Coordinates of C-alpha atoms and ligand atoms in Angstrom, one line a residue:
M1 CA 119.6 87.3 40.2
A2 CA 121.7 88.7 37.3
N3 CA 122.4 86.5 34.3
P4 CA 126.2 85.7 34.4
T5 CA 126.2 85.2 30.6
G6 CA 124.7 88.6 29.8
P7 CA 121.4 89.5 28.3
T8 CA 119.1 86.6 27.2
P9 CA 118.4 86.9 23.4
I10 CA 114.9 88.2 22.8
D11 CA 112.7 85.5 21.3
L12 CA 109.2 84.2 21.9
P13 CA 110.2 81.6 24.7
A14 CA 112.3 84.3 26.5
L15 CA 109.4 86.9 26.2
R16 CA 107.1 84.3 27.7
R17 CA 109.3 84.2 30.8
A18 CA 109.2 88.0 31.2
P19 CA 106.7 89.2 33.8
K20 CA 104.1 91.2 31.7
V21 CA 101.2 93.5 32.5
L22 CA 98.1 93.7 30.4
L23 CA 95.6 96.6 30.8
H24 CA 93.5 96.3 27.6
D25 CA 92.2 92.8 26.8
H26 CA 88.6 91.9 25.9
L27 CA 87.1 88.8 27.5
D28 CA 84.9 88.2 24.4
G29 CA 87.9 88.8 22.1
G30 CA 90.1 86.2 23.7
L31 CA 88.3 82.8 23.6
R32 CA 90.2 79.7 22.5
P33 CA 88.8 78.6 19.1
A34 CA 88.1 75.1 20.5
T35 CA 86.1 76.6 23.3
V36 CA 84.0 78.6 20.8
L37 CA 83.2 75.4 19.0
E38 CA 82.4 73.4 22.2
L39 CA 80.3 76.1 23.7
A40 CA 78.3 76.5 20.4
E41 CA 77.6 72.8 20.6
E42 CA 76.6 72.8 24.3
T43 CA 74.5 75.9 24.1
G44 CA 72.8 75.3 20.7
Y45 CA 74.4 78.3 19.0
A46 CA 74.0 77.5 15.3
N47 CA 75.5 80.5 13.5
L48 CA 79.2 79.8 13.6
P49 CA 81.0 80.6 10.3
A50 CA 83.3 77.5 10.4
G51 CA 83.2 74.0 11.9
T52 CA 86.8 73.1 12.7
E53 CA 89.3 74.7 15.1
P54 CA 91.8 75.8 12.4
E55 CA 89.1 77.1 10.1
L56 CA 87.4 79.0 12.9
A57 CA 90.7 80.5 14.1
A58 CA 91.5 81.7 10.5
W59 CA 88.0 83.0 10.0
F60 CA 88.2 85.3 13.1
R61 CA 91.7 86.6 12.1
D62 CA 90.7 87.2 8.4
A63 CA 87.3 88.7 9.1
A64 CA 88.9 91.1 11.7
D65 CA 91.6 92.0 9.2
S66 CA 89.2 94.4 7.5
G67 CA 90.7 97.8 7.9
S68 CA 87.4 99.0 9.5
L69 CA 86.5 99.0 13.2
V70 CA 82.9 98.5 12.4
K71 CA 83.6 95.3 10.4
Y72 CA 86.1 94.2 13.0
L73 CA 83.4 94.5 15.7
E74 CA 81.0 92.3 13.7
T75 CA 83.1 89.2 14.5
F76 CA 82.1 89.5 18.2
E77 CA 78.6 88.4 17.4
H78 CA 79.9 84.8 17.5
T79 CA 81.9 85.0 20.7
V80 CA 79.1 86.9 22.5
G81 CA 76.7 84.4 21.0
V82 CA 78.2 81.5 22.9
M83 CA 78.7 83.4 26.2
Q84 CA 75.1 83.5 27.4
T85 CA 75.0 81.1 30.4
P86 CA 76.8 81.2 33.8
A87 CA 78.8 78.1 32.9
A88 CA 80.0 79.4 29.6
L89 CA 80.9 82.8 31.1
A90 CA 82.8 81.2 33.9
R91 CA 84.7 78.8 31.6
V92 CA 85.7 81.6 29.2
A93 CA 86.9 83.7 32.2
R94 CA 88.8 80.8 33.8
E95 CA 90.5 79.9 30.5
C96 CA 91.4 83.6 29.9
A97 CA 93.2 83.8 33.3
E98 CA 95.0 80.4 32.6
D99 CA 96.1 81.5 29.0
L100 CA 97.4 84.8 30.2
A101 CA 99.3 83.2 33.1
A102 CA 100.8 80.6 30.7
D103 CA 102.0 83.5 28.6
G104 CA 103.8 85.0 31.6
V105 CA 101.3 87.8 32.3
V106 CA 101.4 88.6 36.0
Y107 CA 98.7 91.2 36.2
A108 CA 95.8 91.7 33.8
E109 CA 92.7 93.9 33.6
V110 CA 90.2 92.1 31.4
R111 CA 87.1 93.9 30.2
F112 CA 83.7 92.9 28.8
A113 CA 80.3 94.3 28.5
P114 CA 77.8 92.6 30.8
E115 CA 74.8 94.1 28.9
Q116 CA 75.7 91.8 26.0
H117 CA 75.3 88.6 28.0
L118 CA 71.6 88.8 29.0
E119 CA 70.0 86.8 26.2
G120 CA 69.7 83.7 28.3
G121 CA 67.8 85.5 31.0
L122 CA 70.7 86.4 33.4
S123 CA 70.7 89.6 35.3
L124 CA 73.7 92.0 35.2
D125 CA 74.8 90.9 38.6
E126 CA 74.6 87.2 37.7
V127 CA 76.8 87.9 34.7
M128 CA 79.4 89.6 37.0
E129 CA 79.2 86.7 39.5
A130 CA 79.9 84.1 36.8
V131 CA 82.8 86.0 35.2
L132 CA 84.5 87.0 38.5
G133 CA 84.1 83.4 39.8
G134 CA 85.8 82.2 36.6
F135 CA 88.7 84.6 37.0
A136 CA 89.2 83.4 40.6
E137 CA 89.2 79.8 39.5
G138 CA 91.7 80.6 36.7
E139 CA 94.0 82.4 39.2
A140 CA 93.9 79.4 41.5
A141 CA 94.7 77.0 38.7
A142 CA 97.6 79.2 37.5
R143 CA 99.0 79.5 41.0
A144 CA 98.9 75.7 41.3
E145 CA 100.9 75.5 38.0
G146 CA 103.6 77.9 39.5
R147 CA 102.6 80.8 37.2
P148 CA 100.8 83.2 39.6
I149 CA 98.6 85.9 38.0
V150 CA 96.3 88.6 39.4
V151 CA 93.3 89.2 37.2
R152 CA 90.9 92.1 37.7
C153 CA 87.9 93.1 35.7
L154 CA 87.0 96.3 33.8
V155 CA 83.3 96.7 33.2
T156 CA 82.4 98.0 29.8
A157 CA 79.3 99.8 28.6
M158 CA 78.6 99.8 24.8
R159 CA 78.8 103.3 23.4
H160 CA 75.9 102.9 20.9
A161 CA 73.6 101.7 23.7
A162 CA 72.0 103.7 26.6
R163 CA 72.9 101.6 29.6
S164 CA 76.2 103.3 30.7
R165 CA 74.9 104.8 33.9
E166 CA 73.5 101.4 35.0
I167 CA 76.8 99.8 34.1
A168 CA 78.8 102.4 36.0
E169 CA 76.6 101.6 39.1
L170 CA 77.2 97.9 38.5
T171 CA 81.0 98.5 38.5
V172 CA 80.9 100.4 41.8
R173 CA 78.6 97.6 43.3
W174 CA 81.3 95.0 42.4
R175 CA 84.4 97.1 43.1
D176 CA 85.5 95.2 46.2
R177 CA 84.9 91.9 44.5
G178 CA 87.3 92.2 41.5
A179 CA 85.9 95.0 39.3
V180 CA 88.5 97.8 39.4
G181 CA 87.2 100.2 36.7
F182 CA 84.8 101.1 34.0
D183 CA 85.1 101.6 30.2
I184 CA 83.1 102.4 27.1
A185 CA 83.7 100.5 23.8
G186 CA 82.1 99.8 20.5
A187 CA 82.0 101.8 17.2
E188 CA 83.6 105.2 17.8
A189 CA 82.5 107.4 14.9
G190 CA 79.0 108.9 15.7
F191 CA 79.1 107.9 19.4
P192 CA 81.3 110.4 21.2
P193 CA 82.2 109.7 24.8
S194 CA 80.2 112.8 25.9
R195 CA 77.0 110.8 25.3
H196 CA 77.8 109.0 28.5
L197 CA 78.6 111.9 30.8
D198 CA 76.3 110.8 33.6
A199 CA 78.1 107.5 33.8
F200 CA 81.5 109.2 34.1
E201 CA 80.1 111.6 36.6
Y202 CA 78.8 108.7 38.7
M203 CA 82.3 107.1 38.6
R204 CA 84.0 110.3 39.6
D205 CA 81.4 110.9 42.3
H206 CA 82.3 107.5 43.8
S207 CA 86.1 108.0 43.5
A208 CA 86.2 105.2 41.0
P209 CA 88.5 105.1 37.9
F210 CA 87.7 104.6 34.2
T211 CA 89.2 104.4 30.8
I212 CA 87.6 105.3 27.5
H213 CA 88.2 103.8 24.0
A214 CA 89.1 107.0 22.2
G215 CA 91.2 108.0 19.3
E216 CA 91.1 104.6 17.6
A217 CA 88.8 104.9 14.6
F218 CA 88.0 108.6 15.2
G219 CA 90.5 111.4 15.7
L220 CA 91.6 114.0 18.2
P221 CA 88.1 115.4 19.1
S222 CA 87.3 112.0 20.7
I223 CA 90.4 112.1 22.8
H224 CA 89.8 115.7 23.8
E225 CA 86.3 114.9 24.9
A226 CA 87.4 111.8 26.8
L227 CA 89.9 114.0 28.8
A228 CA 88.3 117.4 29.0
F229 CA 84.6 116.5 29.4
C230 CA 84.7 113.0 30.8
G231 CA 87.8 113.1 32.9
C232 CA 89.1 109.6 32.0
D233 CA 92.1 108.2 33.9
R234 CA 93.5 106.3 30.9
L235 CA 92.9 106.2 27.1
G236 CA 91.9 103.0 25.4
H237 CA 94.2 103.1 22.3
G238 CA 94.5 106.9 22.1
V239 CA 96.8 106.3 19.1
R240 CA 95.4 109.2 17.1
I241 CA 97.1 111.6 19.6
V242 CA 99.7 111.5 16.9
D243 CA 97.5 113.8 14.9
D244 CA 98.4 116.5 17.5
I245 CA 102.1 116.1 17.0
T246 CA 103.8 117.9 14.1
G247 CA 107.3 118.1 12.8
V248 CA 107.9 114.3 12.7
T249 CA 107.0 111.2 10.6
P250 CA 106.1 107.9 12.4
G251 CA 108.5 105.3 11.2
A252 CA 111.4 107.7 11.2
S253 CA 114.1 107.4 13.8
D254 CA 114.8 111.0 14.8
F255 CA 111.9 112.7 16.5
S256 CA 113.8 115.7 17.9
G257 CA 111.8 118.2 15.8
A258 CA 108.5 117.1 17.4
Q259 CA 106.0 119.8 18.4
L260 CA 103.1 118.9 20.6
G261 CA 99.7 120.5 20.3
R262 CA 97.7 121.3 23.4
V263 CA 95.9 118.0 23.7
A264 CA 99.1 115.9 23.2
A265 CA 101.0 118.1 25.7
R266 CA 98.2 117.6 28.2
V267 CA 98.3 113.8 27.7
R268 CA 102.1 113.7 28.2
D269 CA 102.2 116.3 31.0
A270 CA 99.5 114.6 33.0
R271 CA 101.1 111.2 32.3
I272 CA 97.8 109.9 30.9
P273 CA 98.4 106.2 30.1
L274 CA 97.9 105.1 26.4
E275 CA 96.7 101.6 26.1
L276 CA 98.3 100.9 22.7
C277 CA 97.3 97.7 20.9
P278 CA 99.6 97.3 17.9
S279 CA 98.1 94.4 16.0
S280 CA 94.6 95.5 16.5
N281 CA 95.4 99.0 15.3
V282 CA 96.7 97.6 12.0
Q283 CA 93.6 95.3 11.6
T284 CA 91.1 98.1 12.2
G285 CA 93.0 100.5 9.9
A286 CA 93.8 102.9 12.8
V287 CA 97.4 102.7 11.5
A288 CA 98.6 101.6 8.1
S289 CA 101.3 99.1 9.2
M290 CA 103.4 98.0 12.1
A291 CA 106.3 100.0 10.7
E292 CA 104.2 103.1 10.6
H293 CA 102.7 102.6 14.1
P294 CA 103.4 105.7 16.2
F295 CA 104.3 103.4 19.2
D296 CA 108.0 104.3 18.9
L297 CA 107.4 108.0 18.3
L298 CA 105.2 108.1 21.4
A299 CA 107.7 106.0 23.4
Q300 CA 110.6 108.2 22.4
L301 CA 108.7 111.3 23.3
R302 CA 108.2 109.7 26.7
F303 CA 104.4 109.4 26.6
R304 CA 103.2 106.8 29.1
V305 CA 102.9 104.0 26.5
T306 CA 101.7 100.5 27.4
V307 CA 101.6 97.3 25.3
N308 CA 98.3 95.5 25.0
T309 CA 96.6 92.7 23.1
D310 CA 93.0 94.1 22.7
N311 CA 91.6 90.8 21.2
R312 CA 93.8 87.8 21.2
L313 CA 91.4 85.7 19.2
M314 CA 90.8 88.2 16.4
S315 CA 94.4 89.2 16.2
D316 CA 95.7 85.7 16.7
T317 CA 98.1 87.1 19.3
T318 CA 99.5 87.1 22.8
M319 CA 101.2 89.6 25.0
S320 CA 104.6 88.0 24.2
A321 CA 103.8 88.1 20.5
E322 CA 102.8 91.8 20.6
M323 CA 106.1 92.5 22.4
L324 CA 108.1 90.5 19.8
K325 CA 106.4 92.5 17.0
L326 CA 107.6 95.7 18.6
V327 CA 111.1 94.3 19.1
D328 CA 111.3 93.2 15.5
T329 CA 109.9 96.6 14.2
F330 CA 111.6 99.0 16.5
G331 CA 114.6 97.2 17.9
Y332 CA 113.7 97.3 21.5
G333 CA 115.8 95.6 24.2
W334 CA 114.8 94.2 27.6
S335 CA 115.1 97.5 29.4
D336 CA 112.6 99.1 27.0
L337 CA 110.2 96.3 27.5
Q338 CA 110.7 96.6 31.3
R339 CA 109.9 100.3 31.0
F340 CA 106.6 99.7 29.1
T341 CA 105.7 97.0 31.7
I342 CA 106.4 99.3 34.6
N343 CA 104.4 102.0 32.8
A344 CA 101.5 99.6 32.7
M345 CA 101.8 98.5 36.3
K346 CA 101.9 102.2 37.5
S347 CA 98.8 102.8 35.4
A348 CA 96.7 99.9 36.7
F349 CA 93.5 100.4 38.6
L350 CA 94.8 98.3 41.5
P351 CA 95.6 100.0 44.9
F352 CA 99.0 101.7 45.0
D353 CA 100.5 99.4 47.6
E354 CA 99.6 96.3 45.5
R355 CA 101.0 97.9 42.3
L356 CA 104.3 98.7 44.1
A357 CA 104.6 95.2 45.4
L358 CA 104.2 93.7 41.9
I359 CA 106.8 96.2 40.5
D360 CA 109.4 95.5 43.3
D361 CA 108.8 91.8 44.0
V362 CA 107.8 90.4 40.5
I363 CA 108.5 92.7 37.6
K364 CA 112.0 94.1 38.4
P365 CA 113.4 90.7 39.6
G366 CA 111.9 89.0 36.6
F367 CA 113.4 91.4 34.1
A368 CA 116.8 91.4 35.9
V369 CA 117.3 87.8 35.1
L370 CA 116.7 88.5 31.4
I371 CA 118.6 91.7 31.2
G372 CA 121.6 90.0 32.7
Ligands
2ND1 O1 89.2 97.9 19.7 C1 88.1 98.0 20.1 N1 87.4 99.2 19.9 C2 86.1 99.3 20.3 N2 85.4 98.4 20.8 C3 86.0 97.1 20.9 C4 87.3 96.9 20.6 N3 87.5 95.6 20.8 C5 86.4 95.1 21.3 N4 85.4 96.0 21.3 C6 84.1 95.8 21.8 C7 83.5 94.5 21.2 C8 83.1 93.7 22.5 O2 81.9 93.0 22.3 C9 83.0 94.8 23.5 C10 83.2 94.4 25.0 O3 84.3 93.6 25.2 O4 84.0 95.7 23.2
ZN2 ZN1 89.5 97.5 23.0

């Protein structure tokens, strides 16, 4: 229903009411600080760097604010450390679904690396069972609260390790039970995606989609490999694609002189989705500041840009907060935010009919109220 008084002003409460889609969010990067503390107590994890909720929240944010992906990733030791039992995994997954729903996310693909949760003796399949059970519980709780959400899982393999083929097989084994795709993550420099060709080949052989963290801490060659050798369906971050665009300055407002190199042209022509994560990109030093983030350059050149959180705990953020930062930095209105949201829904690894239903029945009507 249209808003008779015109567009709703864009602020955090209004953004929370907008139906949002999240494609790039790490389960082990989104714990509530209070949950980290309680799980450490319950599971006997003794290495936490702070003992109170505000101190711990500040520690994660400040430690992640390092300007280096490698240092940023060190903070995960403490979240992964408390996620080693079925009960802990299920609780974190349930709370993740509840927190995203409370923020107005209507569809989310949440990723994590099962191989990092075996220290307590669980098998890879037991880890999947606990996490997917937790998501289902969270979905049910959110529905009961009147904030329905669909949560699916992306299964990540760590790029410095050597289990990617096994993790790809795990993904396919769980694909009809909530796992919709595969990913590789971790330190990028020195670990090119082509180290994992057999995993990607397995996914393609099983007609199963995957995304690759590429073009975050390392440049264009990583994006080229992800596309040309690995055949990924989406790019995790992909923000360094800007290195293949000349004749423009990110942060400017006129991009009419832009010239696309071969890789950038391929990404745009093939409508390869970019899972952009603005706050995370600033924290890891992938971009110097929000004002210099190439999000707007890429959006204006009509790349298929999507807005994502990456790690809500480390960036102290939410989907609504990421959107607000973009609005404040680039002056976006509701119809821009709707376009980014529909970009994301079109790019989801959910069956086509289900994507269409969410666009027509949830996203468009939800934005119509706000657009007025
Ligand atoms: O932004 C990221 N780049 C590369 N790897 C990442 C990023 N955020 C989280 N990870 C890693 C750390 C987690 O333990 C792992 C699985 O979620 O993925
Ligand atoms: Zn990520």
